PDB file of C-alpha atoms and ligand atoms in Angstrom:
ATOM      1  CA  MET L  22      -2.067   1.671  18.200  1.00 56.00           C
ATOM      2  CA  SER L  23      -5.004  -0.652  17.765  1.00 69.00           C
ATOM      3  CA  SER L  24      -8.389   0.782  16.852  1.00 72.00           C
ATOM      4  CA  LYS L  25     -11.687  -0.450  15.452  1.00 75.00           C
ATOM      5  CA  ASN L  26     -12.423   1.097  12.074  1.00 71.00           C
ATOM      6  CA  GLY L  27     -10.144   3.964  13.009  1.00 78.00           C
ATOM      7  CA  GLN L  28     -11.805   4.626  16.344  1.00 88.00           C
ATOM      8  CA  PHE L  29     -10.792   4.034  19.946  1.00 94.00           C
ATOM      9  CA  TYR L  30     -13.601   3.308  22.358  1.00 97.00           C
ATOM     10  CA  LEU L  31     -13.422   5.169  25.654  1.00 97.00           C
ATOM     11  CA  PHE L  32     -16.366   4.134  27.825  1.00 98.00           C
ATOM     12  CA  ALA L  33     -16.969   5.689  31.250  1.00 98.00           C
ATOM     13  CA  ASN L  34     -18.876   3.758  33.896  1.00 98.00           C
ATOM     14  CA  TRP L  35     -19.794   6.286  36.594  1.00 98.00           C
ATOM     15  CA  LYS L  36     -21.276   3.452  38.724  1.00 98.00           C
ATOM     16  CA  MET L  37     -22.941   4.895  41.846  1.00 98.00           C
ATOM     17  CA  TYR L  38     -20.165   7.433  42.407  1.00 98.00           C
ATOM     18  CA  LEU L  39     -22.068  10.574  41.396  1.00 98.00           C
ATOM     19  CA  ASP L  40     -25.445  11.937  42.482  1.00 98.00           C
ATOM     20  CA  PHE L  41     -27.741  13.912  40.176  1.00 98.00           C
ATOM     21  CA  ASP L  42     -26.018  17.287  40.615  1.00 98.00           C
ATOM     22  CA  GLU L  43     -22.519  15.845  40.454  1.00 98.00           C
ATOM     23  CA  SER L  44     -23.359  13.940  37.265  1.00 98.00           C
ATOM     24  CA  ASN L  45     -24.678  17.039  35.551  1.00 98.00           C
ATOM     25  CA  ILE L  46     -21.713  19.127  36.675  1.00 98.00           C
ATOM     26  CA  LEU L  47     -19.309  16.537  35.242  1.00 98.00           C
ATOM     27  CA  ALA L  48     -21.306  16.283  31.990  1.00 98.00           C
ATOM     28  CA  ASN L  49     -21.186  20.051  31.544  1.00 97.00           C
ATOM     29  CA  ALA L  50     -17.472  20.131  32.304  1.00 97.00           C
ATOM     30  CA  LEU L  51     -16.906  17.420  29.686  1.00 96.00           C
ATOM     31  CA  ALA L  52     -18.919  19.402  27.167  1.00 94.00           C
ATOM     32  CA  GLN L  53     -16.745  22.439  27.805  1.00 93.00           C
ATOM     33  CA  ASN L  54     -13.660  20.354  27.123  1.00 90.00           C
ATOM     34  CA  THR L  55     -14.848  18.934  23.817  1.00 77.00           C
ATOM     35  CA  LYS L  56     -11.916  20.440  21.949  1.00 71.00           C
ATOM     36  CA  LYS L  57      -9.789  17.857  23.718  1.00 67.00           C
ATOM     37  CA  PHE L  58     -11.748  14.981  22.183  1.00 75.00           C
ATOM     38  CA  SER L  59     -10.153  13.783  18.990  1.00 74.00           C
ATOM     39  CA  LYS L  60     -12.330  12.614  16.121  1.00 76.00           C
ATOM     40  CA  ASN L  61     -10.991   9.083  16.389  1.00 89.00           C
ATOM     41  CA  ILE L  62     -12.512   8.594  19.829  1.00 92.00           C
ATOM     42  CA  LYS L  63     -15.874   6.970  20.353  1.00 95.00           C
ATOM     43  CA  MET L  64     -16.969   7.970  23.813  1.00 96.00           C
ATOM     44  CA  ALA L  65     -19.899   6.796  25.912  1.00 97.00           C
ATOM     45  CA  VAL L  66     -20.848   7.594  29.487  1.00 98.00           C
ATOM     46  CA  PHE L  67     -22.855   5.308  31.775  1.00 98.00           C
ATOM     47  CA  PRO L  68     -24.378   7.529  34.490  1.00 98.00           C
ATOM     48  CA  SER L  69     -26.839   6.498  37.187  1.00 98.00           C
ATOM     49  CA  ALA L  70     -30.373   5.865  35.940  1.00 98.00           C
ATOM     50  CA  LEU L  71     -31.521   9.063  37.679  1.00 97.00           C
ATOM     51  CA  SER L  72     -29.142  11.375  35.870  1.00 97.00           C
ATOM     52  CA  LEU L  73     -28.945   9.577  32.556  1.00 97.00           C
ATOM     53  CA  TYR L  74     -31.545  11.672  30.743  1.00 98.00           C
ATOM     54  CA  SER L  75     -30.153  15.066  31.696  1.00 98.00           C
ATOM     55  CA  VAL L  76     -26.567  13.939  31.117  1.00 98.00           C
ATOM     56  CA  GLY L  77     -27.607  12.732  27.661  1.00 97.00           C
ATOM     57  CA  GLN L  78     -29.144  16.118  26.862  1.00 97.00           C
ATOM     58  CA  VAL L  79     -25.753  17.714  27.447  1.00 96.00           C
ATOM     59  CA  LEU L  80     -23.476  15.055  25.977  1.00 95.00           C
ATOM     60  CA  ASN L  81     -25.394  13.961  22.879  1.00 90.00           C
ATOM     61  CA  ASP L  82     -24.790  17.411  21.391  1.00 87.00           C
ATOM     62  CA  ILE L  83     -21.042  16.853  21.494  1.00 91.00           C
ATOM     63  CA  GLY L  84     -21.208  13.337  20.084  1.00 92.00           C
ATOM     64  CA  VAL L  85     -20.895  11.443  23.362  1.00 95.00           C
ATOM     65  CA  ALA L  86     -23.396   8.619  23.795  1.00 97.00           C
ATOM     66  CA  VAL L  87     -25.020   7.554  27.047  1.00 98.00           C
ATOM     67  CA  GLY L  88     -25.731   4.050  28.250  1.00 98.00           C
ATOM     68  CA  ALA L  89     -27.461   2.168  31.044  1.00 98.00           C
ATOM     69  CA  GLN L  90     -25.437   0.444  33.770  1.00 98.00           C
ATOM     70  CA  ASN L  91     -28.006  -2.324  34.086  1.00 98.00           C
ATOM     71  CA  LEU L  92     -31.534  -3.174  32.947  1.00 98.00           C
ATOM     72  CA  TYR L  93     -34.408  -5.567  33.531  1.00 98.00           C
ATOM     73  CA  TRP L  94     -35.516  -7.876  30.728  1.00 98.00           C
ATOM     74  CA  VAL L  95     -39.300  -7.446  30.965  1.00 98.00           C
ATOM     75  CA  GLU L  96     -40.650  -4.420  29.109  1.00 98.00           C
ATOM     76  CA  LYS L  97     -43.288  -3.252  31.615  1.00 98.00           C
ATOM     77  CA  GLY L  98     -45.121  -4.550  34.664  1.00 98.00           C
ATOM     78  CA  GLY L  99     -45.103  -5.074  38.398  1.00 98.00           C
ATOM     79  CA  TYR L 100     -41.349  -5.151  38.940  1.00 98.00           C
ATOM     80  CA  THR L 101     -40.816  -2.550  41.630  1.00 98.00           C
ATOM     81  CA  GLY L 102     -37.547  -0.734  41.311  1.00 97.00           C
ATOM     82  CA  GLU L 103     -36.583  -2.123  37.919  1.00 98.00           C
ATOM     83  CA  ILE L 104     -36.064  -0.295  34.610  1.00 98.00           C
ATOM     84  CA  SER L 105     -36.482  -1.999  31.249  1.00 98.00           C
ATOM     85  CA  ALA L 106     -34.317  -1.830  28.153  1.00 98.00           C
ATOM     86  CA  GLN L 107     -37.183  -0.123  26.307  1.00 98.00           C
ATOM     87  CA  MET L 108     -37.369   2.576  28.987  1.00 98.00           C
ATOM     88  CA  TYR L 109     -33.653   3.216  28.756  1.00 98.00           C
ATOM     89  CA  LYS L 110     -33.881   3.403  25.002  1.00 98.00           C
ATOM     90  CA  ALA L 111     -36.716   5.913  25.195  1.00 98.00           C
ATOM     91  CA  ALA L 112     -34.656   8.004  27.616  1.00 97.00           C
ATOM     92  CA  GLY L 113     -31.900   8.378  25.017  1.00 97.00           C
ATOM     93  CA  CYS L 114     -29.578   5.449  25.687  1.00 98.00           C
ATOM     94  CA  GLN L 115     -27.574   3.901  22.908  1.00 98.00           C
ATOM     95  CA  TYR L 116     -25.711   1.301  24.983  1.00 98.00           C
ATOM     96  CA  ALA L 117     -26.304  -0.898  28.037  1.00 98.00           C
ATOM     97  CA  LEU L 118     -23.780  -2.702  30.208  1.00 98.00           C
ATOM     98  CA  VAL L 119     -24.820  -6.294  30.801  1.00 98.00           C
ATOM     99  CA  GLY L 120     -23.112  -8.669  33.193  1.00 98.00           C
ATOM    100  CA  HIS L 121     -20.872  -6.114  34.868  1.00 98.00           C
ATOM    101  CA  SER L 122     -18.887  -7.963  37.537  1.00 97.00           C
ATOM    102  CA  GLU L 123     -20.432  -5.886  40.328  1.00 97.00           C
ATOM    103  CA  ARG L 124     -23.843  -7.091  39.170  1.00 98.00           C
ATOM    104  CA  ARG L 125     -22.630 -10.666  38.883  1.00 97.00           C
ATOM    105  CA  HIS L 126     -20.838 -10.780  42.222  1.00 96.00           C
ATOM    106  CA  LEU L 127     -22.561  -8.277  44.537  1.00 97.00           C
ATOM    107  CA  PHE L 128     -26.068  -8.924  43.211  1.00 97.00           C
ATOM    108  CA  LYS L 129     -25.593 -12.583  42.297  1.00 97.00           C
ATOM    109  CA  GLU L 130     -26.601 -12.149  38.679  1.00 98.00           C
ATOM    110  CA  THR L 131     -26.315 -15.440  36.789  1.00 98.00           C
ATOM    111  CA  ASN L 132     -25.130 -16.127  33.255  1.00 98.00           C
ATOM    112  CA  ASP L 133     -28.744 -16.947  32.330  1.00 98.00           C
ATOM    113  CA  GLU L 134     -29.962 -13.583  33.605  1.00 98.00           C
ATOM    114  CA  VAL L 135     -27.191 -11.843  31.697  1.00 98.00           C
ATOM    115  CA  ARG L 136     -28.443 -13.604  28.568  1.00 98.00           C
ATOM    116  CA  LYS L 137     -31.989 -12.329  29.110  1.00 98.00           C
ATOM    117  CA  LYS L 138     -30.711  -8.798  29.626  1.00 98.00           C
ATOM    118  CA  LEU L 139     -28.597  -8.973  26.505  1.00 98.00           C
ATOM    119  CA  GLU L 140     -31.493 -10.261  24.405  1.00 98.00           C
ATOM    120  CA  SER L 141     -33.781  -7.605  25.761  1.00 98.00           C
ATOM    121  CA  ALA L 142     -31.258  -4.866  24.963  1.00 98.00           C
ATOM    122  CA  LEU L 143     -30.831  -6.183  21.415  1.00 97.00           C
ATOM    123  CA  SER L 144     -34.567  -6.450  20.838  1.00 97.00           C
ATOM    124  CA  CYS L 145     -35.186  -2.755  21.371  1.00 96.00           C
ATOM    125  CA  GLY L 146     -32.199  -1.372  19.523  1.00 97.00           C
ATOM    126  CA  LEU L 147     -29.746  -0.889  22.372  1.00 98.00           C
ATOM    127  CA  THR L 148     -26.189  -2.075  21.896  1.00 98.00           C
ATOM    128  CA  PRO L 149     -25.217  -4.293  24.813  1.00 98.00           C
ATOM    129  CA  VAL L 150     -21.716  -4.136  26.242  1.00 98.00           C
ATOM    130  CA  LEU L 151     -21.232  -7.688  27.484  1.00 98.00           C
ATOM    131  CA  CYS L 152     -18.848  -7.753  30.458  1.00 98.00           C
ATOM    132  CA  VAL L 153     -16.916 -10.930  31.217  1.00 98.00           C
ATOM    133  CA  GLY L 154     -14.026 -11.812  33.489  1.00 98.00           C
ATOM    134  CA  GLU L 155     -12.672 -14.187  36.074  1.00 98.00           C
ATOM    135  CA  THR L 156     -12.083 -13.795  39.818  1.00 97.00           C
ATOM    136  CA  ASP L 157      -8.590 -14.004  41.317  1.00 96.00           C
ATOM    137  CA  LYS L 158      -9.359 -17.494  42.626  1.00 97.00           C
ATOM    138  CA  GLN L 159     -10.484 -18.687  39.205  1.00 97.00           C
ATOM    139  CA  ARG L 160      -7.332 -17.217  37.680  1.00 96.00           C
ATOM    140  CA  ALA L 161      -5.140 -18.850  40.316  1.00 97.00           C
ATOM    141  CA  ASP L 162      -6.888 -22.172  39.587  1.00 98.00           C
ATOM    142  CA  ASN L 163      -6.072 -21.713  35.900  1.00 97.00           C
ATOM    143  CA  ARG L 164      -9.759 -21.462  35.034  1.00 98.00           C
ATOM    144  CA  ALA L 165      -9.876 -17.943  33.569  1.00 98.00           C
ATOM    145  CA  GLN L 166     -10.501 -19.049  29.968  1.00 98.00           C
ATOM    146  CA  GLU L 167     -13.046 -21.670  31.027  1.00 98.00           C
ATOM    147  CA  VAL L 168     -15.023 -19.098  33.053  1.00 98.00           C
ATOM    148  CA  VAL L 169     -14.961 -16.504  30.292  1.00 98.00           C
ATOM    149  CA  THR L 170     -15.973 -19.116  27.697  1.00 98.00           C
ATOM    150  CA  GLU L 171     -19.005 -20.061  29.769  1.00 98.00           C
ATOM    151  CA  GLN L 172     -19.986 -16.421  30.182  1.00 98.00           C
ATOM    152  CA  LEU L 173     -19.702 -15.850  26.415  1.00 98.00           C
ATOM    153  CA  GLN L 174     -21.473 -19.054  25.438  1.00 98.00           C
ATOM    154  CA  THR L 175     -24.424 -18.584  27.772  1.00 98.00           C
ATOM    155  CA  ALA L 176     -24.866 -14.976  26.685  1.00 98.00           C
ATOM    156  CA  LEU L 177     -24.481 -15.481  22.932  1.00 97.00           C
ATOM    157  CA  SER L 178     -24.978 -19.056  21.715  1.00 96.00           C
ATOM    158  CA  GLY L 179     -27.634 -19.374  19.055  1.00 95.00           C
ATOM    159  CA  LEU L 180     -28.120 -15.639  18.675  1.00 94.00           C
ATOM    160  CA  ALA L 181     -28.473 -14.099  15.251  1.00 89.00           C
ATOM    161  CA  TRP L 182     -26.574 -10.887  15.781  1.00 92.00           C
ATOM    162  CA  PRO L 183     -28.521  -7.961  14.249  1.00 92.00           C
ATOM    163  CA  GLU L 184     -26.968  -6.645  11.061  1.00 91.00           C
ATOM    164  CA  GLY L 185     -25.014  -3.474  11.643  1.00 91.00           C
ATOM    165  CA  ARG L 186     -25.137  -3.659  15.450  1.00 94.00           C
ATOM    166  CA  GLU L 187     -21.757  -3.410  17.165  1.00 95.00           C
ATOM    167  CA  LEU L 188     -20.745  -6.545  19.055  1.00 96.00           C
ATOM    168  CA  ILE L 189     -18.968  -5.175  22.132  1.00 97.00           C
ATOM    169  CA  VAL L 190     -17.372  -7.360  24.777  1.00 98.00           C
ATOM    170  CA  ALA L 191     -15.497  -5.916  27.745  1.00 98.00           C
ATOM    171  CA  TYR L 192     -12.919  -8.143  29.382  1.00 98.00           C
ATOM    172  CA  GLU L 193     -12.879  -7.039  32.999  1.00 98.00           C
ATOM    173  CA  PRO L 194     -11.005  -9.366  35.331  1.00 98.00           C
ATOM    174  CA  VAL L 195     -12.811  -9.093  38.665  1.00 97.00           C
ATOM    175  CA  TRP L 196      -9.569  -8.802  40.620  1.00 97.00           C
ATOM    176  CA  ALA L 197      -8.585  -5.710  38.607  1.00 97.00           C
ATOM    177  CA  ILE L 198     -11.801  -3.758  39.097  1.00 96.00           C
ATOM    178  CA  GLY L 199     -11.515  -0.881  41.529  1.00 92.00           C
ATOM    179  CA  THR L 200      -8.370  -2.354  43.075  1.00 94.00           C
ATOM    180  CA  GLY L 201      -5.560  -0.424  41.387  1.00 93.00           C
ATOM    181  CA  ASN L 202      -4.216  -3.865  40.441  1.00 94.00           C
ATOM    182  CA  ASN L 203      -4.578  -3.610  36.677  1.00 94.00           C
ATOM    183  CA  CYS L 204      -4.013  -6.594  34.398  1.00 96.00           C
ATOM    184  CA  ILE L 205      -0.671  -6.548  32.580  1.00 97.00           C
ATOM    185  CA  ALA L 206      -1.426  -5.322  29.050  1.00 97.00           C
ATOM    186  CA  SER L 207       0.111  -8.366  27.343  1.00 97.00           C
ATOM    187  CA  ASP L 208      -1.990 -10.692  29.549  1.00 97.00           C
ATOM    188  CA  ALA L 209      -5.096  -8.704  28.643  1.00 98.00           C
ATOM    189  CA  GLN L 210      -4.129  -9.030  24.961  1.00 98.00           C
ATOM    190  CA  THR L 211      -3.825 -12.823  25.345  1.00 98.00           C
ATOM    191  CA  MET L 212      -7.330 -12.978  26.788  1.00 98.00           C
ATOM    192  CA  HIS L 213      -8.709 -10.649  24.113  1.00 98.00           C
ATOM    193  CA  GLU L 214      -7.279 -12.832  21.377  1.00 97.00           C
ATOM    194  CA  PHE L 215      -8.872 -15.832  23.052  1.00 98.00           C
ATOM    195  CA  ILE L 216     -12.225 -14.017  23.318  1.00 98.00           C
ATOM    196  CA  LYS L 217     -12.069 -13.037  19.640  1.00 97.00           C
ATOM    197  CA  LYS L 218     -11.596 -16.689  18.652  1.00 96.00           C
ATOM    198  CA  GLU L 219     -14.391 -17.846  20.959  1.00 97.00           C
ATOM    199  CA  LEU L 220     -16.747 -15.257  19.481  1.00 97.00           C
ATOM    200  CA  GLU L 221     -15.961 -16.514  15.992  1.00 95.00           C
ATOM    201  CA  LYS L 222     -16.881 -20.035  17.105  1.00 95.00           C
ATOM    202  CA  ILE L 223     -20.071 -18.977  18.883  1.00 95.00           C
ATOM    203  CA  LEU L 224     -21.420 -16.487  16.352  1.00 92.00           C
ATOM    204  CA  PHE L 225     -19.713 -18.005  13.285  1.00 85.00           C
ATOM    205  CA  LYS L 226     -18.716 -14.621  11.944  1.00 73.00           C
ATOM    206  CA  SER L 227     -17.936 -11.686  14.082  1.00 75.00           C
ATOM    207  CA  SER L 228     -15.857  -8.572  14.109  1.00 90.00           C
ATOM    208  CA  PRO L 229     -16.075  -7.646  17.754  1.00 95.00           C
ATOM    209  CA  VAL L 230     -15.117  -4.478  19.525  1.00 97.00           C
ATOM    210  CA  LEU L 231     -13.086  -5.628  22.514  1.00 97.00           C
ATOM    211  CA  LEU L 232     -12.614  -3.387  25.541  1.00 98.00           C
ATOM    212  CA  TYR L 233     -10.377  -3.872  28.529  1.00 98.00           C
ATOM    213  CA  GLY L 234     -11.571  -2.737  31.965  1.00 98.00           C
ATOM    214  CA  GLY L 235      -9.963  -2.829  35.401  1.00 98.00           C
ATOM    215  CA  SER L 236      -8.021   0.013  37.032  1.00 97.00           C
ATOM    216  CA  VAL L 237      -7.343   1.861  33.786  1.00 98.00           C
ATOM    217  CA  ARG L 238      -5.609   5.193  34.429  1.00 97.00           C
ATOM    218  CA  GLY L 239      -3.848   7.862  32.401  1.00 96.00           C
ATOM    219  CA  ASN L 240      -0.527   6.166  32.984  1.00 96.00           C
ATOM    220  CA  ASN L 241      -1.543   2.786  31.541  1.00 97.00           C
ATOM    221  CA  VAL L 242      -4.244   3.458  28.927  1.00 97.00           C
ATOM    222  CA  ALA L 243      -1.867   3.843  25.966  1.00 96.00           C
ATOM    223  CA  GLU L 244      -0.287   0.485  26.701  1.00 96.00           C
ATOM    224  CA  TYR L 245      -3.671  -1.228  26.462  1.00 97.00           C
ATOM    225  CA  LEU L 246      -4.603   0.555  23.263  1.00 96.00           C
ATOM    226  CA  SER L 247      -1.333  -0.461  21.655  1.00 95.00           C
ATOM    227  CA  GLN L 248      -2.336  -4.148  21.842  1.00 96.00           C
ATOM    228  CA  THR L 249      -3.621  -5.773  18.659  1.00 95.00           C
ATOM    229  CA  ASP L 250      -7.014  -6.856  19.986  1.00 97.00           C
ATOM    230  CA  ILE L 251      -7.785  -4.106  22.488  1.00 97.00           C
ATOM    231  CA  HIS L 252      -9.951  -1.509  20.775  1.00 97.00           C
ATOM    232  CA  GLY L 253     -10.836   0.558  23.793  1.00 97.00           C
ATOM    233  CA  VAL L 254     -11.275   0.705  27.532  1.00 98.00           C
ATOM    234  CA  LEU L 255     -14.141   0.622  29.994  1.00 98.00           C
ATOM    235  CA  VAL L 256     -13.189   2.817  32.934  1.00 98.00           C
ATOM    236  CA  GLY L 257     -14.842   3.054  36.347  1.00 98.00           C
ATOM    237  CA  GLY L 258     -13.273   5.106  39.137  1.00 97.00           C
ATOM    238  CA  ALA L 259     -11.009   7.252  36.972  1.00 98.00           C
ATOM    239  CA  SER L 260     -13.894   8.200  34.678  1.00 98.00           C
ATOM    240  CA  ALA L 261     -15.934   9.832  37.431  1.00 98.00           C
ATOM    241  CA  LYS L 262     -13.517  12.735  37.923  1.00 98.00           C
ATOM    242  CA  LEU L 263     -12.847  15.338  35.259  1.00 97.00           C
ATOM    243  CA  ASP L 264      -9.062  15.481  35.590  1.00 97.00           C
ATOM    244  CA  SER L 265      -8.402  11.754  35.577  1.00 97.00           C
ATOM    245  CA  TRP L 266     -10.828  11.187  32.697  1.00 97.00           C
ATOM    246  CA  LEU L 267      -9.322  13.941  30.555  1.00 94.00           C
ATOM    247  CA  GLU L 268      -5.882  12.540  31.262  1.00 95.00           C
ATOM    248  CA  ILE L 269      -7.053   9.148  29.960  1.00 96.00           C
ATOM    249  CA  VAL L 270      -8.532  10.782  26.867  1.00 94.00           C
ATOM    250  CA  GLU L 271      -5.356  12.740  26.172  1.00 91.00           C
ATOM    251  CA  ARG L 272      -3.025   9.801  26.726  1.00 92.00           C
ATOM    252  CA  ALA L 273      -5.240   7.554  24.611  1.00 90.00           C
ATOM    253  CA  VAL L 274      -4.831   9.599  21.479  1.00 78.00           C
ATOM    254  CA  PHE L 275      -1.503  11.369  21.696  1.00 62.00           C
TER     255      PHE L 275
HETATM  256  C1  PEP M 352     -15.596  -0.931  35.920  1.00 66.46           C
HETATM  257  O1  PEP M 352     -16.330  -0.819  36.875  1.00 66.46           O
HETATM  258  O2  PEP M 352     -16.061  -1.274  34.823  1.00 66.46           O
HETATM  259  C2  PEP M 352     -14.183  -0.663  36.092  1.00 66.46           C
HETATM  260  C3  PEP M 352     -13.368  -1.015  35.144  1.00 66.46           C
HETATM  261  O3  PEP M 352     -13.803  -0.068  37.268  1.00 66.46           O
HETATM  262  P1  PEP M 352     -12.377   0.558  37.624  1.00 66.46           P
HETATM  263  O4  PEP M 352     -11.897   1.331  36.433  1.00 66.46           O
HETATM  264  O5  PEP M 352     -12.641   1.459  38.794  1.00 66.46           O
HETATM  265  O6  PEP M 352     -11.465  -0.572  37.963  1.00 66.46           O
END
């Protein structure tokens, strides 16, 4: 099994699947199942912005971090409907997803905007989880590595990575997200190895935490975690239900 400093990263993106009550019910159920969480798991949950604070109050006590699903790069001002990195930090977040494919593709977020979000997260002490990945068309056109390289370069070139801050990149091929069509583990490993080398070139030195995301389930998680350069998983649909999430946790460590 492959881990980062002895820990597997299991990150749960609840997307917009759960309302306030449902989020709190799931958080409490997770807290009651803490005995199932092994010490070598680093877990974080990304609830909706509305439920993030109350979920954090429950989960922080059992060593589970919370993170933002998105953020805006200006700290304060007339930006109706937006929430800044600083506000998320003050509400108890440790992490923030930046460049999730649903943001990039449904909301037309550009690589430049992802960069601003990442910088803003870094500046206030959040750890960004930079999401990258190609569409099925780009993969079919043999452009997957080119697309991912551009996403990494625009987000990270010229940055001085803060000392001690985790560098987390999630490889999430767009065609695998929410489709049940997960990427073959060895193909994901090939891309992770490529990403690791690109990060070394861009940031000169780096020891990244690399997550795979895209239709991860209990029946495939162990295969991903057995790959050399896959240190954890970012899970959407299967993380928003207690049973399927606990199955992932159990299969990840046993
Ligand atoms: C995600 O949204 O980050 C994700 C990986 O979704 P799913 O697990 O549902 O494919």
